[in-house]
Amino acid sequence: MPDYHAPLRDMRFVLHEVFDAPALWARLPALAETVDADTADAILEEAAKVTGQLIAPLNRSGDEEGVLWLDGQVTTPTGFKQAYATYIQGGWVGLAGNPQFGGMGMPKMLAVQFEEMLYAANSSFALYSALSAGACLAIDAHASEALKSIYLEPMYEGRWAGSMCLTEAHAGTDLGILRTKAEPLDDDSYAITGSKIFITGGEQDLTENIIHLVLAKLPDAPAGPKGISLFLVPKRLVQADGSLGAENAVSCGSLEHKMGIKASATCVMNFDGARGYLIGGAHQGLAAMFTMMNYERLSIGIQGIGCAEASYQCAIDYARERVQGRAVGGAQAPEKVADPILVHADVRRMLLSIKAMTEGGRAFASYVGQQLDLAKFSPDAAEKSAAEALVALLTPVAKAFFSDTGLESCIHGQQVLGGHGYIREWGQEQLVRDVRIAQIYEGTNGIQALDLLGRKVVANGGAALRQFAAEVRQFAHQHEAAYGSQLVVALERLESVSGWLLEQAKHDRNEVGAASVEYLHLFGYVAYAYMWARMVAVAQSKCASADDFYAGKLGTAAFFFSRLLPRTLSLEASIRAGSEPLYALSAEQF
Amino acid sequence: MPDYHAPLRDMRFVLHEVFDAPALWARLPALAETVDADTADAILEEAAKVTGQLIAPLNRSGDEEGVLWLDGQVTTPTGFKQAYATYIQGGWVGLAGNPQFGGMGMPKMLAVQFEEMLYAANSSFALYSALSAGACLAIDAHASEALKSIYLEPMYEGRWAGSMCLTEAHAGTDLGILRTKAEPLDDDSYAITGSKIFITGGEQDLTENIIHLVLAKLPDAPAGPKGISLFLVPKRLVQADGSLGAENAVSCGSLEHKMGIKASATCVMNFDGARGYLIGGAHQGLAAMFTMMNYERLSIGIQGIGCAEASYQCAIDYARERVQGRAVGGAQAPEKVADPILVHADVRRMLLSIKAMTEGGRAFASYVGQQLDLAKFSPDAAEKSAAEALVALLTPVAKAFFSDTGLESCIHGQQVLGGHGYIREWGQEQLVRDVRIAQIYEGTNGIQALDLLGRKVVANGGAALRQFAAEVRQFAHQHEAAYGSQLVVALERLESVSGWLLEQAKHDRNEVGAASVEYLHLFGYVAYAYMWARMVAVAQSKCASADDFYAGKLGTAAFFFSRLLPRTLSLEASIRAGSEPLYALSAEQF
């Protein structure tokens, strides 16, 4: 497995040059004192060291060894415990956390870069803390001051971890039918009883305590999703002074054996009258949980970018070293028995596909991060609410498009290595196995697509889309030379399809579901086209600098616009075929 | 892991109704006495039993256990040895083999159905005999009568297996640079010395002997691919009377640890002056090996269809049983807590995508099988040579398009199961891991695409394509109601792109490589459209029969034409962007 080196040059390009993040930070009061360009760069460099030198070296051994379960105890692979201890000393779990409780208060724009590194280095390791940060968000937003004051600090420190307990064996996407019960006890706490599956980090040996956020139903709960409440259930009970008390009635019944992320403990968790504390109002648990889920969705999307970047690094190294055949125009390395395979057109196509999608995705993750920062920190109410609308619209796109193109990219990366890509020692096959889960968990990508088209476009009559489109159109018109006209064509395709779908949805209730996944992809390509146009506008202004980086950007953009963006043609045609072909078969005819 | 049931109804539909194979067999002298409709059906039914009851049950346990290597000996997983012994008693290895040497002489059209079942049931198991049948073909076509009389019979019986030794650590796609040497001995045999990697079934414990077909260079060999010769190298030497003699100097140095097909032994094979026998002329080994490789390419393509079918069977069972959420138009199963997920549009989209591609692929495999039968058995020289041209043109399409869409299908099948698809016990993740290799081995799909566009289209000025197009056009014009006009539109797109590429290739040597993979996909969709039109023409004539099967065919065809065939739009646009965007970056700028 080759080394992982964080793509710092591209991350700085995105942060400083494309989005001028330091200028934004300077004008947001909560960030002005916290972070500037130098601080951000120093954090990224330190993050690159931690991920590249401490965490990445455990990726393949973690996959080979896996997690062990014995009598309810989970053992993470060799080296994880020591690495985790070092990792939390750097304060990384609380990087974007609330400073009131020990977090570093860094902007999300910076945190997304760090998350990408973490997933690229070791997706399994990344998950142990990704869930902590999300759980903190939900606790911070919805729990009582008493709970916040006890739980948030050790969680941001990483001494305690968070988990997210939603799924039950019979209830995954359909949480409304879950059966876990919460019965009131005398002291304002509840007895939680039920069994949850697919719980990432539900048990592990890295932290002193694990704080489970559990969806359950109160005795008087109405049926369906409006009867769900959220509870904080610690693995070990916590005294009023914050010290650890007795074990709670929570246990790990077994681990799942999975395709990938084998060093991540995916647990069956049993709650046998475990003591829990209500977070948010009774029956309002789903809304509270969505605070965590929306955070995790962006994070899980970024897993797709991280794995794709790692796959690219391995593939480009291989393509430069491996000699096989000759360039069609004549030998490029006549001193060798054959030319490096990078001379071959189709190898370049695969590499450029990964590069174009990964760099587009990195920029888009930063863009969504910027909107999250504006939504959180802007003192201007209009700016804040505009950003909130964009975050709601773009989060499902980010989660699903990053992870779908992440898989495609890792498959390309594996293919560049030919037979060696299928062999474990090169690491490419692990990346394919590891990235695959990102399309499934935190709500399958099909669910993300329904969320996008149903809730975020159709439900508001396309208002949020119009806001985004206006921004894109304005940029395109101001930057005609930066693929402005191609960007407008792609945008108009999205708008036209959206308008057609808004009409169709009025009389065909199946239309949203029938179009949703292809619609999300169409949206994704347009969003990436916007990102590439923004990157090109910057690179064009710098390309006289003789820095290969900018020339590479322009070349990659040319590839994106000419060879990937045309996928929107097929997506439109398929969507416009409507829902009818999906319902032509009876259940028996399948 | 759910059971596998061979799709006998669809196989009979393709053989009898779509292609009227029995009528073809009746008019080919070599087949007229060998096979008729009843024989074919009886063979398919027996094959369904063998694959479903004997071989499929070992698929998951074989994956879990894997193959073991100890001191050069390979042990296949528990149950393989017994199952293999039963399997060869049925004569399956020689199903389409030469009757002169004990083969059953069955048509390829029938054999492809059996191969699909075998890969669907257990890809690893399938590989142990798939290579034997291909090796027999090469021996039969190119070896001396003496070698044929000794080796073919036990190989068709399955008592001896074949292997295919091409790749060396530094020479995969580029066989011209291989280093294995063959030195003449006194007795017309050769001493073979060298090391080969990625040798499927190079060593195993299933058969009494293993017959390696090894590419090596004679002392006077010219450089490059024209200096390669082919040798038959038995694991155990064979006496003149066919009995086994001493061990040859062939050993298995290690096994690869792979992403999938874990029950298949992928060996490093060392030849230390091993005795071998020349097959075909000196320095003409690559042409002789291609007899085997072309056979294996179709077979490996069929692995894609088989795995996709297995994935579909698991997914449709799950989608009928798993209840989650409600149909948007109101409860479909009000007696249950939720509706089966088959009611949801996107679940149907994924299932229909698999179904449309698998059934289209099954028909196309049969179509290619038909051309192979005509090329082999037709007494009419013109018919024979037309069929040979189609086989050459369509083999790379079959290998790459079957396996590319096979992976896409297995990923859809896995996605239908949500989190359960990522867990080992459901078998979907194994299918994804197993099918992935089919895009890589027997020449990567990139190499297949170069073969198609470079050698099979551009090199003959499009002649073979015109032949295929004329057949498709004639059918379309005769069957206007069976999507005839959509088929013509798709065909014209392929023709127009082909014409453009023929022009481009004259002045841009990179153009073939730049367009090849997307061109192969464009070709694949058009070929499947032709298959679907043929299936529709039959189903339309039968749909008054109230048999759900025909209605299902028509519904699936509607899905294919309206929601999958539009992918050709993007493929055309991407191809027409040309090679320039692939060469905009210098090696350093990647």
PDB file of N, CA and C in Angstrom, chain B residues 243-319:
ATOM      1  N   SER B 243      -0.578 -43.013 -19.371  1.00  0.00           N
ATOM      2  CA  SER B 243      -0.525 -43.108 -17.910  1.00  0.00           C
ATOM      3  C   SER B 243       0.423 -42.041 -17.358  1.00  0.00           C
ATOM      4  N   LEU B 244       0.242 -41.732 -16.072  1.00  0.00           N
ATOM      5  CA  LEU B 244       1.019 -40.653 -15.470  1.00  0.00           C
ATOM      6  C   LEU B 244       2.414 -41.119 -15.100  1.00  0.00           C
ATOM      7  N   GLY B 245       3.410 -40.251 -15.403  1.00  0.00           N
ATOM      8  CA  GLY B 245       4.776 -40.553 -15.042  1.00  0.00           C
ATOM      9  C   GLY B 245       5.255 -39.658 -13.923  1.00  0.00           C
ATOM     10  N   ALA B 246       6.505 -39.246 -14.017  1.00  0.00           N
ATOM     11  CA  ALA B 246       7.132 -38.473 -12.951  1.00  0.00           C
ATOM     12  C   ALA B 246       6.560 -37.052 -12.878  1.00  0.00           C
ATOM     13  N   GLU B 247       6.809 -36.410 -11.736  1.00  0.00           N
ATOM     14  CA  GLU B 247       6.473 -34.991 -11.593  1.00  0.00           C
ATOM     15  C   GLU B 247       7.350 -34.184 -12.543  1.00  0.00           C
ATOM     16  N   ASN B 248       6.786 -33.210 -13.191  1.00  0.00           N
ATOM     17  CA  ASN B 248       7.547 -32.284 -14.021  1.00  0.00           C
ATOM     18  C   ASN B 248       8.109 -31.178 -13.117  1.00  0.00           C
ATOM     19  N   ALA B 249       9.059 -30.403 -13.641  1.00  0.00           N
ATOM     20  CA  ALA B 249       9.682 -29.354 -12.814  1.00  0.00           C
ATOM     21  C   ALA B 249       8.825 -28.087 -12.826  1.00  0.00           C
ATOM     22  N   VAL B 250       7.621 -28.243 -12.341  1.00  0.00           N
ATOM     23  CA  VAL B 250       6.641 -27.150 -12.269  1.00  0.00           C
ATOM     24  C   VAL B 250       6.195 -27.051 -10.827  1.00  0.00           C
ATOM     25  N   SER B 251       6.209 -25.847 -10.268  1.00  0.00           N
ATOM     26  CA  SER B 251       5.740 -25.738  -8.889  1.00  0.00           C
ATOM     27  C   SER B 251       5.009 -24.429  -8.658  1.00  0.00           C
ATOM     28  N   CYS B 252       4.131 -24.490  -7.685  1.00  0.00           N
ATOM     29  CA  CYS B 252       3.366 -23.298  -7.305  1.00  0.00           C
ATOM     30  C   CYS B 252       4.099 -22.599  -6.168  1.00  0.00           C
ATOM     31  N   GLY B 253       4.571 -21.381  -6.425  1.00  0.00           N
ATOM     32  CA  GLY B 253       5.385 -20.668  -5.442  1.00  0.00           C
ATOM     33  C   GLY B 253       4.578 -19.966  -4.372  1.00  0.00           C
ATOM     34  N   SER B 254       3.370 -19.570  -4.717  1.00  0.00           N
ATOM     35  CA  SER B 254       2.497 -18.929  -3.719  1.00  0.00           C
ATOM     36  C   SER B 254       1.139 -18.661  -4.351  1.00  0.00           C
ATOM     37  N   LEU B 255       0.200 -18.270  -3.494  1.00  0.00           N
ATOM     38  CA  LEU B 255      -1.127 -17.864  -3.969  1.00  0.00           C
ATOM     39  C   LEU B 255      -1.304 -16.369  -3.739  1.00  0.00           C
ATOM     40  N   GLU B 256      -2.069 -15.737  -4.614  1.00  0.00           N
ATOM     41  CA  GLU B 256      -2.394 -14.327  -4.406  1.00  0.00           C
ATOM     42  C   GLU B 256      -3.551 -14.199  -3.416  1.00  0.00           C
ATOM     43  N   HIS B 257      -3.530 -13.130  -2.626  1.00  0.00           N
ATOM     44  CA  HIS B 257      -4.669 -12.804  -1.772  1.00  0.00           C
ATOM     45  C   HIS B 257      -5.473 -11.725  -2.478  1.00  0.00           C
ATOM     46  N   LYS B 258      -6.703 -12.041  -2.763  1.00  0.00           N
ATOM     47  CA  LYS B 258      -7.467 -11.227  -3.698  1.00  0.00           C
ATOM     48  C   LYS B 258      -8.732 -10.638  -3.076  1.00  0.00           C
ATOM     49  N   MET B 259      -9.328  -9.728  -3.831  1.00  0.00           N
ATOM     50  CA  MET B 259     -10.589  -9.110  -3.445  1.00  0.00           C
ATOM     51  C   MET B 259     -11.723 -10.135  -3.418  1.00  0.00           C
ATOM     52  N   GLY B 260     -11.720 -11.021  -4.384  1.00  0.00           N
ATOM     53  CA  GLY B 260     -12.803 -12.000  -4.496  1.00  0.00           C
ATOM     54  C   GLY B 260     -12.302 -13.273  -5.144  1.00  0.00           C
ATOM     55  N   ILE B 261     -13.226 -14.031  -5.734  1.00  0.00           N
ATOM     56  CA  ILE B 261     -12.969 -15.394  -6.236  1.00  0.00           C
ATOM     57  C   ILE B 261     -11.916 -16.064  -5.354  1.00  0.00           C
ATOM     58  N   LYS B 262     -12.212 -16.075  -4.056  1.00  0.00           N
ATOM     59  CA  LYS B 262     -11.229 -16.542  -3.078  1.00  0.00           C
ATOM     60  C   LYS B 262     -11.078 -18.049  -3.054  1.00  0.00           C
ATOM     61  N   ALA B 263     -12.056 -18.744  -3.630  1.00  0.00           N
ATOM     62  CA  ALA B 263     -11.934 -20.200  -3.673  1.00  0.00           C
ATOM     63  C   ALA B 263     -11.237 -20.654  -4.955  1.00  0.00           C
ATOM     64  N   SER B 264     -10.871 -19.694  -5.792  1.00  0.00           N
ATOM     65  CA  SER B 264     -10.102 -20.012  -6.993  1.00  0.00           C
ATOM     66  C   SER B 264      -8.627 -19.780  -6.687  1.00  0.00           C
ATOM     67  N   ALA B 265      -7.795 -20.770  -7.011  1.00  0.00           N
ATOM     68  CA  ALA B 265      -6.358 -20.651  -6.733  1.00  0.00           C
ATOM     69  C   ALA B 265      -5.700 -19.803  -7.825  1.00  0.00           C
ATOM     70  N   THR B 266      -5.241 -18.626  -7.448  1.00  0.00           N
ATOM     71  CA  THR B 266      -4.514 -17.751  -8.364  1.00  0.00           C
ATOM     72  C   THR B 266      -3.039 -17.868  -8.007  1.00  0.00           C
ATOM     73  N   CYS B 267      -2.282 -18.512  -8.874  1.00  0.00           N
ATOM     74  CA  CYS B 267      -0.967 -19.021  -8.478  1.00  0.00           C
ATOM     75  C   CYS B 267       0.199 -18.257  -9.115  1.00  0.00           C
ATOM     76  N   VAL B 268       1.291 -18.204  -8.403  1.00  0.00           N
ATOM     77  CA  VAL B 268       2.601 -17.941  -8.995  1.00  0.00           C
ATOM     78  C   VAL B 268       3.155 -19.306  -9.394  1.00  0.00           C
ATOM     79  N   MET B 269       3.458 -19.475 -10.670  1.00  0.00           N
ATOM     80  CA  MET B 269       3.925 -20.782 -11.142  1.00  0.00           C
ATOM     81  C   MET B 269       5.377 -20.670 -11.607  1.00  0.00           C
ATOM     82  N   ASN B 270       6.190 -21.559 -11.059  1.00  0.00           N
ATOM     83  CA  ASN B 270       7.601 -21.576 -11.428  1.00  0.00           C
ATOM     84  C   ASN B 270       7.913 -22.789 -12.303  1.00  0.00           C
ATOM     85  N   PHE B 271       8.538 -22.519 -13.429  1.00  0.00           N
ATOM     86  CA  PHE B 271       8.955 -23.574 -14.352  1.00  0.00           C
ATOM     87  C   PHE B 271      10.482 -23.622 -14.330  1.00  0.00           C
ATOM     88  N   ASP B 272      11.014 -24.705 -13.825  1.00  0.00           N
ATOM     89  CA  ASP B 272      12.469 -24.808 -13.652  1.00  0.00           C
ATOM     90  C   ASP B 272      13.030 -25.858 -14.594  1.00  0.00           C
ATOM     91  N   GLY B 273      13.091 -25.522 -15.858  1.00  0.00           N
ATOM     92  CA  GLY B 273      13.516 -26.504 -16.848  1.00  0.00           C
ATOM     93  C   GLY B 273      12.472 -27.587 -17.031  1.00  0.00           C
ATOM     94  N   ALA B 274      11.237 -27.217 -16.886  1.00  0.00           N
ATOM     95  CA  ALA B 274      10.151 -28.197 -17.035  1.00  0.00           C
ATOM     96  C   ALA B 274      10.050 -28.639 -18.490  1.00  0.00           C
ATOM     97  N   ARG B 275       9.699 -29.901 -18.673  1.00  0.00           N
ATOM     98  CA  ARG B 275       9.570 -30.427 -20.024  1.00  0.00           C
ATOM     99  C   ARG B 275       8.255 -29.953 -20.637  1.00  0.00           C
ATOM    100  N   GLY B 276       8.389 -29.411 -21.865  1.00  0.00           N
ATOM    101  CA  GLY B 276       7.184 -28.933 -22.550  1.00  0.00           C
ATOM    102  C   GLY B 276       7.227 -29.296 -24.019  1.00  0.00           C
ATOM    103  N   TYR B 277       6.059 -29.187 -24.654  1.00  0.00           N
ATOM    104  CA  TYR B 277       5.919 -29.593 -26.060  1.00  0.00           C
ATOM    105  C   TYR B 277       5.342 -28.433 -26.854  1.00  0.00           C
ATOM    106  N   LEU B 278       5.966 -28.165 -27.975  1.00  0.00           N
ATOM    107  CA  LEU B 278       5.538 -27.026 -28.792  1.00  0.00           C
ATOM    108  C   LEU B 278       4.138 -27.273 -29.358  1.00  0.00           C
ATOM    109  N   ILE B 279       3.320 -26.233 -29.272  1.00  0.00           N
ATOM    110  CA  ILE B 279       1.975 -26.281 -29.877  1.00  0.00           C
ATOM    111  C   ILE B 279       1.934 -25.211 -30.952  1.00  0.00           C
ATOM    112  N   GLY B 280       1.587 -25.583 -32.181  1.00  0.00           N
ATOM    113  CA  GLY B 280       1.622 -24.620 -33.281  1.00  0.00           C
ATOM    114  C   GLY B 280       3.060 -24.378 -33.679  1.00  0.00           C
ATOM    115  N   GLY B 281       3.277 -23.475 -34.622  1.00  0.00           N
ATOM    116  CA  GLY B 281       4.621 -23.235 -35.122  1.00  0.00           C
ATOM    117  C   GLY B 281       5.474 -22.434 -34.147  1.00  0.00           C
ATOM    118  N   ALA B 282       6.817 -22.531 -34.364  1.00  0.00           N
ATOM    119  CA  ALA B 282       7.719 -21.702 -33.578  1.00  0.00           C
ATOM    120  C   ALA B 282       7.369 -20.228 -33.819  1.00  0.00           C
ATOM    121  N   HIS B 283       7.404 -19.437 -32.750  1.00  0.00           N
ATOM    122  CA  HIS B 283       7.131 -17.991 -32.815  1.00  0.00           C
ATOM    123  C   HIS B 283       5.687 -17.679 -33.211  1.00  0.00           C
ATOM    124  N   GLN B 284       4.853 -18.667 -33.224  1.00  0.00           N
ATOM    125  CA  GLN B 284       3.448 -18.405 -33.584  1.00  0.00           C
ATOM    126  C   GLN B 284       2.527 -18.701 -32.400  1.00  0.00           C
ATOM    127  N   GLY B 285       3.108 -18.550 -31.213  1.00  0.00           N
ATOM    128  CA  GLY B 285       2.379 -18.946 -30.013  1.00  0.00           C
ATOM    129  C   GLY B 285       1.219 -18.037 -29.676  1.00  0.00           C
ATOM    130  N   LEU B 286       1.363 -16.753 -29.990  1.00  0.00           N
ATOM    131  CA  LEU B 286       0.311 -15.823 -29.602  1.00  0.00           C
ATOM    132  C   LEU B 286      -0.967 -16.131 -30.373  1.00  0.00           C
ATOM    133  N   ALA B 287      -0.806 -16.431 -31.677  1.00  0.00           N
ATOM    134  CA  ALA B 287      -1.989 -16.768 -32.478  1.00  0.00           C
ATOM    135  C   ALA B 287      -2.649 -18.025 -31.941  1.00  0.00           C
ATOM    136  N   ALA B 288      -1.839 -19.014 -31.561  1.00  0.00           N
ATOM    137  CA  ALA B 288      -2.396 -20.259 -31.024  1.00  0.00           C
ATOM    138  C   ALA B 288      -3.089 -19.995 -29.687  1.00  0.00           C
ATOM    139  N   MET B 289      -2.447 -19.175 -28.868  1.00  0.00           N
ATOM    140  CA  MET B 289      -3.034 -18.865 -27.572  1.00  0.00           C
ATOM    141  C   MET B 289      -4.350 -18.122 -27.738  1.00  0.00           C
ATOM    142  N   PHE B 290      -4.465 -17.340 -28.805  1.00  0.00           N
ATOM    143  CA  PHE B 290      -5.701 -16.570 -29.000  1.00  0.00           C
ATOM    144  C   PHE B 290      -6.905 -17.472 -29.245  1.00  0.00           C
ATOM    145  N   THR B 291      -6.667 -18.678 -29.723  1.00  0.00           N
ATOM    146  CA  THR B 291      -7.772 -19.624 -29.835  1.00  0.00           C
ATOM    147  C   THR B 291      -8.383 -19.850 -28.460  1.00  0.00           C
ATOM    148  N   MET B 292      -7.508 -19.995 -27.482  1.00  0.00           N
ATOM    149  CA  MET B 292      -7.981 -20.177 -26.116  1.00  0.00           C
ATOM    150  C   MET B 292      -8.530 -18.869 -25.541  1.00  0.00           C
ATOM    151  N   MET B 293      -7.791 -17.784 -25.790  1.00  0.00           N
ATOM    152  CA  MET B 293      -8.183 -16.515 -25.184  1.00  0.00           C
ATOM    153  C   MET B 293      -9.537 -16.038 -25.687  1.00  0.00           C
ATOM    154  N   ASN B 294      -9.806 -16.206 -26.974  1.00  0.00           N
ATOM    155  CA  ASN B 294     -11.105 -15.769 -27.476  1.00  0.00           C
ATOM    156  C   ASN B 294     -12.231 -16.569 -26.845  1.00  0.00           C
ATOM    157  N   TYR B 295     -11.964 -17.864 -26.657  1.00  0.00           N
ATOM    158  CA  TYR B 295     -12.952 -18.689 -25.978  1.00  0.00           C
ATOM    159  C   TYR B 295     -13.160 -18.193 -24.555  1.00  0.00           C
ATOM    160  N   GLU B 296     -12.049 -17.960 -23.855  1.00  0.00           N
ATOM    161  CA  GLU B 296     -12.146 -17.544 -22.455  1.00  0.00           C
ATOM    162  C   GLU B 296     -12.785 -16.162 -22.337  1.00  0.00           C
ATOM    163  N   ARG B 297     -12.560 -15.325 -23.332  1.00  0.00           N
ATOM    164  CA  ARG B 297     -13.129 -13.976 -23.243  1.00  0.00           C
ATOM    165  C   ARG B 297     -14.649 -14.014 -23.225  1.00  0.00           C
ATOM    166  N   LEU B 298     -15.230 -14.796 -24.090  1.00  0.00           N
ATOM    167  CA  LEU B 298     -16.689 -14.911 -24.044  1.00  0.00           C
ATOM    168  C   LEU B 298     -17.115 -15.510 -22.709  1.00  0.00           C
ATOM    169  N   SER B 299     -16.386 -16.536 -22.278  1.00  0.00           N
ATOM    170  CA  SER B 299     -16.717 -17.201 -21.021  1.00  0.00           C
ATOM    171  C   SER B 299     -16.661 -16.227 -19.841  1.00  0.00           C
ATOM    172  N   ILE B 300     -15.597 -15.440 -19.808  1.00  0.00           N
ATOM    173  CA  ILE B 300     -15.437 -14.497 -18.704  1.00  0.00           C
ATOM    174  C   ILE B 300     -16.490 -13.403 -18.768  1.00  0.00           C
ATOM    175  N   GLY B 301     -16.855 -12.999 -19.980  1.00  0.00           N
ATOM    176  CA  GLY B 301     -17.981 -12.078 -20.097  1.00  0.00           C
ATOM    177  C   GLY B 301     -19.220 -12.668 -19.442  1.00  0.00           C
ATOM    178  N   ILE B 302     -19.441 -13.943 -19.720  1.00  0.00           N
ATOM    179  CA  ILE B 302     -20.630 -14.610 -19.183  1.00  0.00           C
ATOM    180  C   ILE B 302     -20.594 -14.668 -17.656  1.00  0.00           C
ATOM    181  N   GLN B 303     -19.410 -14.641 -17.083  1.00  0.00           N
ATOM    182  CA  GLN B 303     -19.333 -14.509 -15.622  1.00  0.00           C
ATOM    183  C   GLN B 303     -20.108 -13.269 -15.167  1.00  0.00           C
ATOM    184  N   GLY B 304     -19.999 -12.196 -15.945  1.00  0.00           N
ATOM    185  CA  GLY B 304     -20.726 -10.964 -15.608  1.00  0.00           C
ATOM    186  C   GLY B 304     -22.227 -11.181 -15.602  1.00  0.00           C
ATOM    187  N   ILE B 305     -22.726 -11.906 -16.595  1.00  0.00           N
ATOM    188  CA  ILE B 305     -24.171 -12.169 -16.660  1.00  0.00           C
ATOM    189  C   ILE B 305     -24.594 -13.087 -15.514  1.00  0.00           C
ATOM    190  N   GLY B 306     -23.793 -14.126 -15.276  1.00  0.00           N
ATOM    191  CA  GLY B 306     -24.140 -15.081 -14.221  1.00  0.00           C
ATOM    192  C   GLY B 306     -24.204 -14.418 -12.855  1.00  0.00           C
ATOM    193  N   CYS B 307     -23.195 -13.637 -12.525  1.00  0.00           N
ATOM    194  CA  CYS B 307     -23.188 -12.962 -11.219  1.00  0.00           C
ATOM    195  C   CYS B 307     -24.361 -11.986 -11.120  1.00  0.00           C
ATOM    196  N   ALA B 308     -24.651 -11.294 -12.225  1.00  0.00           N
ATOM    197  CA  ALA B 308     -25.767 -10.344 -12.212  1.00  0.00           C
ATOM    198  C   ALA B 308     -27.087 -11.075 -11.975  1.00  0.00           C
ATOM    199  N   GLU B 309     -27.258 -12.217 -12.609  1.00  0.00           N
ATOM    200  CA  GLU B 309     -28.489 -13.000 -12.414  1.00  0.00           C
ATOM    201  C   GLU B 309     -28.606 -13.444 -10.950  1.00  0.00           C
ATOM    202  N   ALA B 310     -27.502 -13.917 -10.385  1.00  0.00           N
ATOM    203  CA  ALA B 310     -27.526 -14.338  -8.978  1.00  0.00           C
ATOM    204  C   ALA B 310     -27.868 -13.160  -8.073  1.00  0.00           C
ATOM    205  N   SER B 311     -27.306 -12.011  -8.383  1.00  0.00           N
ATOM    206  CA  SER B 311     -27.577 -10.813  -7.588  1.00  0.00           C
ATOM    207  C   SER B 311     -29.044 -10.419  -7.709  1.00  0.00           C
ATOM    208  N   TYR B 312     -29.573 -10.522  -8.923  1.00  0.00           N
ATOM    209  CA  TYR B 312     -30.983 -10.182  -9.147  1.00  0.00           C
ATOM    210  C   TYR B 312     -31.898 -11.095  -8.332  1.00  0.00           C
ATOM    211  N   GLN B 313     -31.601 -12.382  -8.354  1.00  0.00           N
ATOM    212  CA  GLN B 313     -32.467 -13.328  -7.636  1.00  0.00           C
ATOM    213  C   GLN B 313     -32.511 -13.008  -6.145  1.00  0.00           C
ATOM    214  N   CYS B 314     -31.369 -12.664  -5.610  1.00  0.00           N
ATOM    215  CA  CYS B 314     -31.314 -12.294  -4.191  1.00  0.00           C
ATOM    216  C   CYS B 314     -32.081 -10.993  -3.955  1.00  0.00           C
ATOM    217  N   ALA B 315     -31.891 -10.027  -4.850  1.00  0.00           N
ATOM    218  CA  ALA B 315     -32.499  -8.704  -4.655  1.00  0.00           C
ATOM    219  C   ALA B 315     -34.020  -8.745  -4.812  1.00  0.00           C
ATOM    220  N   ILE B 316     -34.503  -9.495  -5.806  1.00  0.00           N
ATOM    221  CA  ILE B 316     -35.960  -9.511  -5.997  1.00  0.00           C
ATOM    222  C   ILE B 316     -36.639 -10.255  -4.852  1.00  0.00           C
ATOM    223  N   ASP B 317     -36.012 -11.309  -4.355  1.00  0.00           N
ATOM    224  CA  ASP B 317     -36.577 -11.994  -3.185  1.00  0.00           C
ATOM    225  C   ASP B 317     -36.667 -11.025  -2.004  1.00  0.00           C
ATOM    226  N   TYR B 318     -35.584 -10.304  -1.802  1.00  0.00           N
ATOM    227  CA  TYR B 318     -35.549  -9.351  -0.683  1.00  0.00           C
ATOM    228  C   TYR B 318     -36.610  -8.262  -0.862  1.00  0.00           C
ATOM    229  N   ALA B 319     -36.710  -7.754  -2.095  1.00  0.00           N
ATOM    230  CA  ALA B 319     -37.630  -6.636  -2.348  1.00  0.00           C
ATOM    231  C   ALA B 319     -39.093  -7.058  -2.190  1.00  0.00           C
TER     232      ALA B 319
END
